[in-house]
Amino acid sequence: MHLLSPAPVLLVIAHGSRDPRHAATVRALVDRAAALRPGLRTETAFLDFNVPSVGAVLERLAAEGVRDVVALPLLLTRAFHAKSDVPAVLRQAPPSLRIRQAPVLGPSPLLLSALERRLYEAGLTPADKRSTGVVLASAGSSDPEAIAVIADVARELRRTGWCAVRPAFASASPPRTEDAVRALRETGVSRVAVAPYVLAPGRLPDRIAAGAADADILADVLGPAPEVARLLLTRYDEARAGAGVLVAA
């Protein structure tokens, strides 16, 4: 009789922040994903500022006899952290572990749905779309690939019916949130909403909120939205099916 191998552990890797709301939000998201799939073992680790570290979790898993891990970067774009930081720390894992790095979360229709969920929770309705301009405010990156992805997401969000969507960035590249809000005002839209395209609270999301002072609506961060929790499992399944990158074996 052949025994089935246990499913790989899902290790969610977040950036980390000095802001305690960040780690709490990340853990709430991972807990929500785990609740959607009973029996799947999930672990959470951080690249910086918070504990446990990625290395500490990998050492513990190896000591427990775990063999397979799917490492999921909790990132919306494939920028420096996904291309460099995460693979580097995974390559330092104990040799007994076989680790596959899953694709980053974005882009995905599920993220667009989560963005709209947050906009509706902030007071908008689907009937407001045709009169509302949206600032898609992300953390920002110096990586051209990541910047291009945010522009694509803005175009996709526009196609869902909002009268205008403009990307903005809290760091690294223009325009800033306040500049995008002003630009939308100048086009004559009757209402301006800011939708943070970020996963958890922290310094850069606070900068987005400050830049939204002249907007009519400020949505919440994506956080543990049901759609984001489902996306974690989607990326996990894709990695198991071969979409991820084998970084340690």
PDB file of C-alpha atoms in Angstrom:
ATOM      1  CA  MET A   1       0.000   0.000   0.000  1.00  0.00           C
ATOM      2  CA  HIS A   2       1.339   3.431  -0.967  1.00  0.00           C
ATOM      3  CA  LEU A   3       0.903   6.230   1.555  1.00  0.00           C
ATOM      4  CA  LEU A   4       0.005   9.614   0.131  1.00  0.00           C
ATOM      5  CA  SER A   5       2.610  12.298   0.701  1.00  0.00           C
ATOM      6  CA  PRO A   6       1.368  15.167   2.833  1.00  0.00           C
ATOM      7  CA  ALA A   7       0.497  18.374   1.017  1.00  0.00           C
ATOM      8  CA  PRO A   8       3.282  20.948   1.012  1.00  0.00           C
ATOM      9  CA  VAL A   9       3.209  23.474   3.808  1.00  0.00           C
ATOM     10  CA  LEU A  10       2.085  26.920   2.657  1.00  0.00           C
ATOM     11  CA  LEU A  11       4.640  29.442   3.903  1.00  0.00           C
ATOM     12  CA  VAL A  12       3.422  33.011   3.382  1.00  0.00           C
ATOM     13  CA  ILE A  13       6.306  35.485   3.327  1.00  0.00           C
ATOM     14  CA  ALA A  14       5.439  39.106   4.128  1.00  0.00           C
ATOM     15  CA  HIS A  15       7.765  42.074   4.050  1.00  0.00           C
ATOM     16  CA  GLY A  16       7.248  43.144   7.656  1.00  0.00           C
ATOM     17  CA  SER A  17       6.886  46.576   9.233  1.00  0.00           C
ATOM     18  CA  ARG A  18       7.527  48.459  12.441  1.00  0.00           C
ATOM     19  CA  ASP A  19       3.801  49.228  12.430  1.00  0.00           C
ATOM     20  CA  PRO A  20       2.086  46.526  14.529  1.00  0.00           C
ATOM     21  CA  ARG A  21      -1.018  46.729  12.329  1.00  0.00           C
ATOM     22  CA  HIS A  22       0.989  45.210   9.472  1.00  0.00           C
ATOM     23  CA  ALA A  23       1.760  41.851  11.085  1.00  0.00           C
ATOM     24  CA  ALA A  24      -1.732  41.631  12.594  1.00  0.00           C
ATOM     25  CA  THR A  25      -3.311  42.151   9.159  1.00  0.00           C
ATOM     26  CA  VAL A  26      -1.012  39.623   7.506  1.00  0.00           C
ATOM     27  CA  ARG A  27      -1.866  37.008  10.120  1.00  0.00           C
ATOM     28  CA  ALA A  28      -5.592  37.698   9.734  1.00  0.00           C
ATOM     29  CA  LEU A  29      -5.277  37.162   5.987  1.00  0.00           C
ATOM     30  CA  VAL A  30      -3.369  33.892   6.356  1.00  0.00           C
ATOM     31  CA  ASP A  31      -5.863  32.683   8.967  1.00  0.00           C
ATOM     32  CA  ARG A  32      -8.713  33.424   6.570  1.00  0.00           C
ATOM     33  CA  ALA A  33      -7.018  31.463   3.801  1.00  0.00           C
ATOM     34  CA  ALA A  34      -6.380  28.544   6.162  1.00  0.00           C
ATOM     35  CA  ALA A  35     -10.046  28.508   7.167  1.00  0.00           C
ATOM     36  CA  LEU A  36     -10.988  28.099   3.502  1.00  0.00           C
ATOM     37  CA  ARG A  37      -8.957  24.907   3.266  1.00  0.00           C
ATOM     38  CA  PRO A  38      -9.109  22.852   6.452  1.00  0.00           C
ATOM     39  CA  GLY A  39      -6.165  20.526   6.801  1.00  0.00           C
ATOM     40  CA  LEU A  40      -3.700  22.699   4.926  1.00  0.00           C
ATOM     41  CA  ARG A  41      -0.832  23.670   7.164  1.00  0.00           C
ATOM     42  CA  THR A  42      -0.002  27.359   6.868  1.00  0.00           C
ATOM     43  CA  GLU A  43       2.909  29.302   8.303  1.00  0.00           C
ATOM     44  CA  THR A  44       3.675  33.024   8.272  1.00  0.00           C
ATOM     45  CA  ALA A  45       7.140  34.590   8.198  1.00  0.00           C
ATOM     46  CA  PHE A  46       8.602  38.043   7.624  1.00  0.00           C
ATOM     47  CA  LEU A  47      11.598  39.368   5.731  1.00  0.00           C
ATOM     48  CA  ASP A  48      12.227  42.199   8.184  1.00  0.00           C
ATOM     49  CA  PHE A  49      11.044  43.924  11.380  1.00  0.00           C
ATOM     50  CA  ASN A  50       8.701  41.143  12.580  1.00  0.00           C
ATOM     51  CA  VAL A  51       9.096  37.602  13.857  1.00  0.00           C
ATOM     52  CA  PRO A  52       9.285  34.842  13.021  1.00  0.00           C
ATOM     53  CA  SER A  53      11.892  35.286  10.313  1.00  0.00           C
ATOM     54  CA  VAL A  54      11.777  33.150   7.175  1.00  0.00           C
ATOM     55  CA  GLY A  55      14.937  31.336   8.220  1.00  0.00           C
ATOM     56  CA  ALA A  56      13.571  30.501  11.663  1.00  0.00           C
ATOM     57  CA  VAL A  57      10.375  28.999  10.237  1.00  0.00           C
ATOM     58  CA  LEU A  58      12.280  26.935   7.668  1.00  0.00           C
ATOM     59  CA  GLU A  59      14.628  25.586  10.340  1.00  0.00           C
ATOM     60  CA  ARG A  60      11.648  24.586  12.480  1.00  0.00           C
ATOM     61  CA  LEU A  61       9.881  22.881   9.597  1.00  0.00           C
ATOM     62  CA  ALA A  62      13.002  20.918   8.717  1.00  0.00           C
ATOM     63  CA  ALA A  63      13.442  19.867  12.363  1.00  0.00           C
ATOM     64  CA  GLU A  64       9.863  18.575  12.352  1.00  0.00           C
ATOM     65  CA  GLY A  65      10.574  16.419   9.308  1.00  0.00           C
ATOM     66  CA  VAL A  66       8.622  18.488   6.799  1.00  0.00           C
ATOM     67  CA  ARG A  67       9.817  17.799   3.253  1.00  0.00           C
ATOM     68  CA  ASP A  68       7.848  20.068   0.891  1.00  0.00           C
ATOM     69  CA  VAL A  69       7.117  23.784   1.179  1.00  0.00           C
ATOM     70  CA  VAL A  70       5.382  26.246  -1.118  1.00  0.00           C
ATOM     71  CA  ALA A  71       6.748  29.703  -0.332  1.00  0.00           C
ATOM     72  CA  LEU A  72       4.302  32.438  -1.319  1.00  0.00           C
ATOM     73  CA  PRO A  73       5.618  36.024  -1.426  1.00  0.00           C
ATOM     74  CA  LEU A  74       2.856  38.273  -0.089  1.00  0.00           C
ATOM     75  CA  LEU A  75       3.519  40.823  -2.801  1.00  0.00           C
ATOM     76  CA  LEU A  76       1.319  42.445  -5.427  1.00  0.00           C
ATOM     77  CA  THR A  77       4.010  42.894  -8.078  1.00  0.00           C
ATOM     78  CA  ARG A  78       7.138  41.051  -9.088  1.00  0.00           C
ATOM     79  CA  ALA A  79       9.640  43.683  -8.005  1.00  0.00           C
ATOM     80  CA  PHE A  80      12.940  43.537  -6.095  1.00  0.00           C
ATOM     81  CA  HIS A  81      11.684  41.579  -3.082  1.00  0.00           C
ATOM     82  CA  ALA A  82      10.200  38.809  -5.220  1.00  0.00           C
ATOM     83  CA  LYS A  83      13.136  38.697  -7.640  1.00  0.00           C
ATOM     84  CA  SER A  84      15.980  38.960  -5.129  1.00  0.00           C
ATOM     85  CA  ASP A  85      15.205  39.016  -1.394  1.00  0.00           C
ATOM     86  CA  VAL A  86      12.825  36.068  -1.229  1.00  0.00           C
ATOM     87  CA  PRO A  87      14.868  33.674  -3.408  1.00  0.00           C
ATOM     88  CA  ALA A  88      18.019  34.608  -1.501  1.00  0.00           C
ATOM     89  CA  VAL A  89      16.571  33.717   1.889  1.00  0.00           C
ATOM     90  CA  LEU A  90      14.966  30.535   0.548  1.00  0.00           C
ATOM     91  CA  ARG A  91      18.284  29.342  -0.865  1.00  0.00           C
ATOM     92  CA  GLN A  92      19.643  29.365   2.692  1.00  0.00           C
ATOM     93  CA  ALA A  93      17.042  26.830   3.835  1.00  0.00           C
ATOM     94  CA  PRO A  94      18.049  23.489   5.346  1.00  0.00           C
ATOM     95  CA  PRO A  95      18.970  21.042   2.558  1.00  0.00           C
ATOM     96  CA  SER A  96      16.273  18.569   3.578  1.00  0.00           C
ATOM     97  CA  LEU A  97      13.558  20.955   2.396  1.00  0.00           C
ATOM     98  CA  ARG A  98      12.207  21.060  -1.138  1.00  0.00           C
ATOM     99  CA  ILE A  99      10.893  24.587  -1.666  1.00  0.00           C
ATOM    100  CA  ARG A 100       8.918  25.956  -4.584  1.00  0.00           C
ATOM    101  CA  GLN A 101       8.421  29.722  -4.764  1.00  0.00           C
ATOM    102  CA  ALA A 102       4.881  30.566  -5.849  1.00  0.00           C
ATOM    103  CA  PRO A 103       4.060  33.461  -8.177  1.00  0.00           C
ATOM    104  CA  VAL A 104       3.323  36.828  -6.565  1.00  0.00           C
ATOM    105  CA  LEU A 105      -0.323  37.694  -6.010  1.00  0.00           C
ATOM    106  CA  GLY A 106      -0.824  40.234  -8.762  1.00  0.00           C
ATOM    107  CA  PRO A 107      -2.170  40.847 -11.212  1.00  0.00           C
ATOM    108  CA  SER A 108      -5.420  38.957 -10.736  1.00  0.00           C
ATOM    109  CA  PRO A 109      -9.147  39.525 -11.258  1.00  0.00           C
ATOM    110  CA  LEU A 110      -9.551  38.587  -7.605  1.00  0.00           C
ATOM    111  CA  LEU A 111      -7.544  41.662  -6.620  1.00  0.00           C
ATOM    112  CA  LEU A 112      -9.787  43.857  -8.760  1.00  0.00           C
ATOM    113  CA  SER A 113     -12.781  42.367  -6.953  1.00  0.00           C
ATOM    114  CA  ALA A 114     -11.134  43.047  -3.591  1.00  0.00           C
ATOM    115  CA  LEU A 115     -10.459  46.664  -4.602  1.00  0.00           C
ATOM    116  CA  GLU A 116     -14.101  47.146  -5.513  1.00  0.00           C
ATOM    117  CA  ARG A 117     -15.195  45.476  -2.280  1.00  0.00           C
ATOM    118  CA  ARG A 118     -13.190  48.032  -0.304  1.00  0.00           C
ATOM    119  CA  LEU A 119     -14.608  50.922  -2.366  1.00  0.00           C
ATOM    120  CA  TYR A 120     -18.158  49.727  -1.717  1.00  0.00           C
ATOM    121  CA  GLU A 121     -17.439  49.264   1.977  1.00  0.00           C
ATOM    122  CA  ALA A 122     -16.267  52.895   2.022  1.00  0.00           C
ATOM    123  CA  GLY A 123     -19.702  54.031   0.866  1.00  0.00           C
ATOM    124  CA  LEU A 124     -19.816  53.734  -2.923  1.00  0.00           C
ATOM    125  CA  THR A 125     -22.231  51.559  -4.901  1.00  0.00           C
ATOM    126  CA  PRO A 126     -22.052  50.071  -8.398  1.00  0.00           C
ATOM    127  CA  ALA A 127     -24.380  52.868  -9.515  1.00  0.00           C
ATOM    128  CA  ASP A 128     -21.640  55.396  -8.595  1.00  0.00           C
ATOM    129  CA  LYS A 129     -19.115  53.988 -11.054  1.00  0.00           C
ATOM    130  CA  ARG A 130     -19.996  56.210 -13.993  1.00  0.00           C
ATOM    131  CA  SER A 131     -19.533  59.389 -11.953  1.00  0.00           C
ATOM    132  CA  THR A 132     -16.526  58.363  -9.853  1.00  0.00           C
ATOM    133  CA  GLY A 133     -12.853  58.632 -10.706  1.00  0.00           C
ATOM    134  CA  VAL A 134     -10.527  56.277  -8.840  1.00  0.00           C
ATOM    135  CA  VAL A 135      -6.918  56.776  -7.821  1.00  0.00           C
ATOM    136  CA  LEU A 136      -5.249  53.374  -7.695  1.00  0.00           C
ATOM    137  CA  ALA A 137      -2.616  54.110  -5.064  1.00  0.00           C
ATOM    138  CA  SER A 138       0.219  51.616  -4.681  1.00  0.00           C
ATOM    139  CA  ALA A 139       3.320  51.618  -2.511  1.00  0.00           C
ATOM    140  CA  GLY A 140       5.566  52.322  -5.493  1.00  0.00           C
ATOM    141  CA  SER A 141       8.693  50.747  -6.921  1.00  0.00           C
ATOM    142  CA  SER A 142      11.782  51.627  -8.917  1.00  0.00           C
ATOM    143  CA  ASP A 143      11.284  48.438 -10.947  1.00  0.00           C
ATOM    144  CA  PRO A 144       9.885  49.256 -14.418  1.00  0.00           C
ATOM    145  CA  GLU A 145       8.121  45.884 -14.576  1.00  0.00           C
ATOM    146  CA  ALA A 146       6.241  46.628 -11.357  1.00  0.00           C
ATOM    147  CA  ILE A 147       5.296  50.127 -12.533  1.00  0.00           C
ATOM    148  CA  ALA A 148       3.966  48.690 -15.798  1.00  0.00           C
ATOM    149  CA  VAL A 149       1.876  46.147 -13.894  1.00  0.00           C
ATOM    150  CA  ILE A 150       0.230  48.899 -11.818  1.00  0.00           C
ATOM    151  CA  ALA A 151      -0.621  50.777 -15.013  1.00  0.00           C
ATOM    152  CA  ASP A 152      -2.182  47.590 -16.407  1.00  0.00           C
ATOM    153  CA  VAL A 153      -4.203  47.082 -13.220  1.00  0.00           C
ATOM    154  CA  ALA A 154      -5.487  50.655 -13.474  1.00  0.00           C
ATOM    155  CA  ARG A 155      -6.622  49.989 -17.048  1.00  0.00           C
ATOM    156  CA  GLU A 156      -8.348  46.767 -16.022  1.00  0.00           C
ATOM    157  CA  LEU A 157     -10.122  48.519 -13.149  1.00  0.00           C
ATOM    158  CA  ARG A 158     -11.252  51.225 -15.571  1.00  0.00           C
ATOM    159  CA  ARG A 159     -12.768  48.544 -17.812  1.00  0.00           C
ATOM    160  CA  THR A 160     -15.066  47.449 -14.970  1.00  0.00           C
ATOM    161  CA  GLY A 161     -16.990  50.699 -15.384  1.00  0.00           C
ATOM    162  CA  TRP A 162     -15.372  53.467 -13.328  1.00  0.00           C
ATOM    163  CA  CYS A 163     -15.389  56.711 -15.290  1.00  0.00           C
ATOM    164  CA  ALA A 164     -11.625  57.180 -14.858  1.00  0.00           C
ATOM    165  CA  VAL A 165      -8.781  55.407 -13.055  1.00  0.00           C
ATOM    166  CA  ARG A 166      -5.319  56.870 -12.481  1.00  0.00           C
ATOM    167  CA  PRO A 167      -2.353  55.110 -10.859  1.00  0.00           C
ATOM    168  CA  ALA A 168      -0.393  56.802  -8.087  1.00  0.00           C
ATOM    169  CA  PHE A 169       2.566  55.839  -5.939  1.00  0.00           C
ATOM    170  CA  ALA A 170       3.560  56.501  -2.335  1.00  0.00           C
ATOM    171  CA  SER A 171       7.278  56.253  -3.110  1.00  0.00           C
ATOM    172  CA  ALA A 172       9.933  55.877  -5.816  1.00  0.00           C
ATOM    173  CA  SER A 173       7.974  57.216  -8.789  1.00  0.00           C
ATOM    174  CA  PRO A 174       5.347  59.865  -9.581  1.00  0.00           C
ATOM    175  CA  PRO A 175       2.555  60.751  -9.466  1.00  0.00           C
ATOM    176  CA  ARG A 176       1.796  60.960  -5.767  1.00  0.00           C
ATOM    177  CA  THR A 177      -1.722  60.277  -4.526  1.00  0.00           C
ATOM    178  CA  GLU A 178      -2.542  63.956  -4.016  1.00  0.00           C
ATOM    179  CA  ASP A 179      -1.400  64.774  -7.552  1.00  0.00           C
ATOM    180  CA  ALA A 180      -3.585  62.059  -9.054  1.00  0.00           C
ATOM    181  CA  VAL A 181      -6.565  63.258  -6.996  1.00  0.00           C
ATOM    182  CA  ARG A 182      -6.004  66.790  -8.298  1.00  0.00           C
ATOM    183  CA  ALA A 183      -5.681  65.576 -11.879  1.00  0.00           C
ATOM    184  CA  LEU A 184      -8.983  63.723 -11.658  1.00  0.00           C
ATOM    185  CA  ARG A 185     -10.671  66.802 -10.205  1.00  0.00           C
ATOM    186  CA  GLU A 186      -9.432  68.798 -13.172  1.00  0.00           C
ATOM    187  CA  THR A 187     -11.144  66.384 -15.577  1.00  0.00           C
ATOM    188  CA  GLY A 188     -14.479  67.303 -14.013  1.00  0.00           C
ATOM    189  CA  VAL A 189     -15.473  64.012 -12.378  1.00  0.00           C
ATOM    190  CA  SER A 190     -18.070  64.556  -9.688  1.00  0.00           C
ATOM    191  CA  ARG A 191     -16.478  62.243  -7.138  1.00  0.00           C
ATOM    192  CA  VAL A 192     -12.909  61.067  -6.475  1.00  0.00           C
ATOM    193  CA  ALA A 193     -12.096  57.884  -4.557  1.00  0.00           C
ATOM    194  CA  VAL A 194      -8.696  56.594  -3.498  1.00  0.00           C
ATOM    195  CA  ALA A 195      -8.267  52.821  -3.546  1.00  0.00           C
ATOM    196  CA  PRO A 196      -5.048  51.695  -1.815  1.00  0.00           C
ATOM    197  CA  TYR A 197      -3.523  48.831  -3.789  1.00  0.00           C
ATOM    198  CA  VAL A 198      -1.653  47.585  -0.741  1.00  0.00           C
ATOM    199  CA  LEU A 199      -2.115  44.547   1.457  1.00  0.00           C
ATOM    200  CA  ALA A 200      -1.546  45.832   4.973  1.00  0.00           C
ATOM    201  CA  PRO A 201      -1.205  49.058   6.953  1.00  0.00           C
ATOM    202  CA  GLY A 202       2.161  50.725   7.429  1.00  0.00           C
ATOM    203  CA  ARG A 203       4.212  53.805   6.624  1.00  0.00           C
ATOM    204  CA  LEU A 204       3.505  53.909   2.885  1.00  0.00           C
ATOM    205  CA  PRO A 205      -0.239  53.240   3.230  1.00  0.00           C
ATOM    206  CA  ASP A 206      -0.336  56.083   5.769  1.00  0.00           C
ATOM    207  CA  ARG A 207       1.311  58.277   3.139  1.00  0.00           C
ATOM    208  CA  ILE A 208      -1.417  57.256   0.682  1.00  0.00           C
ATOM    209  CA  ALA A 209      -4.077  58.174   3.239  1.00  0.00           C
ATOM    210  CA  ALA A 210      -2.492  61.580   3.786  1.00  0.00           C
ATOM    211  CA  GLY A 211      -2.464  62.174   0.040  1.00  0.00           C
ATOM    212  CA  ALA A 212      -6.160  61.331  -0.103  1.00  0.00           C
ATOM    213  CA  ALA A 213      -7.111  64.296   2.094  1.00  0.00           C
ATOM    214  CA  ASP A 214      -8.872  66.067  -0.795  1.00  0.00           C
ATOM    215  CA  ALA A 215     -10.614  62.960  -2.112  1.00  0.00           C
ATOM    216  CA  ASP A 216     -14.252  62.184  -1.361  1.00  0.00           C
ATOM    217  CA  ILE A 217     -13.686  58.545  -0.502  1.00  0.00           C
ATOM    218  CA  LEU A 218     -10.732  56.653   0.959  1.00  0.00           C
ATOM    219  CA  ALA A 219     -11.044  52.880   0.839  1.00  0.00           C
ATOM    220  CA  ASP A 220      -9.296  50.541   3.249  1.00  0.00           C
ATOM    221  CA  VAL A 221      -6.246  48.442   2.398  1.00  0.00           C
ATOM    222  CA  LEU A 222      -6.955  45.054   0.844  1.00  0.00           C
ATOM    223  CA  GLY A 223      -6.054  43.173   4.031  1.00  0.00           C
ATOM    224  CA  PRO A 224      -7.929  39.931   4.735  1.00  0.00           C
ATOM    225  CA  ALA A 225     -10.546  40.466   2.023  1.00  0.00           C
ATOM    226  CA  PRO A 226     -12.146  37.136   1.050  1.00  0.00           C
ATOM    227  CA  GLU A 227     -10.886  37.512  -2.510  1.00  0.00           C
ATOM    228  CA  VAL A 228      -7.299  37.932  -1.345  1.00  0.00           C
ATOM    229  CA  ALA A 229      -7.582  34.871   0.893  1.00  0.00           C
ATOM    230  CA  ARG A 230      -8.834  32.849  -2.091  1.00  0.00           C
ATOM    231  CA  LEU A 231      -5.952  34.180  -4.179  1.00  0.00           C
ATOM    232  CA  LEU A 232      -3.413  32.852  -1.690  1.00  0.00           C
ATOM    233  CA  LEU A 233      -4.812  29.372  -2.244  1.00  0.00           C
ATOM    234  CA  THR A 234      -4.903  29.871  -6.012  1.00  0.00           C
ATOM    235  CA  ARG A 235      -1.203  30.743  -6.089  1.00  0.00           C
ATOM    236  CA  TYR A 236      -0.440  27.793  -3.793  1.00  0.00           C
ATOM    237  CA  ASP A 237      -2.257  25.415  -6.146  1.00  0.00           C
ATOM    238  CA  GLU A 238      -0.503  26.903  -9.174  1.00  0.00           C
ATOM    239  CA  ALA A 239       2.882  26.387  -7.535  1.00  0.00           C
ATOM    240  CA  ARG A 240       2.042  22.763  -6.745  1.00  0.00           C
ATOM    241  CA  ALA A 241       1.051  22.297 -10.377  1.00  0.00           C
ATOM    242  CA  GLY A 242       4.418  23.551 -11.544  1.00  0.00           C
ATOM    243  CA  ALA A 243       3.910  27.304 -11.993  1.00  0.00           C
ATOM    244  CA  GLY A 244       6.342  28.200  -9.222  1.00  0.00           C
ATOM    245  CA  VAL A 245      10.121  28.214  -9.260  1.00  0.00           C
ATOM    246  CA  LEU A 246      12.013  25.415  -7.506  1.00  0.00           C
ATOM    247  CA  VAL A 247      14.525  27.334  -5.368  1.00  0.00           C
ATOM    248  CA  ALA A 248      15.672  24.586  -3.007  1.00  0.00           C
ATOM    249  CA  ALA A 249      15.589  20.834  -3.314  1.00  0.00           C
TER     250      ALA A 249
END
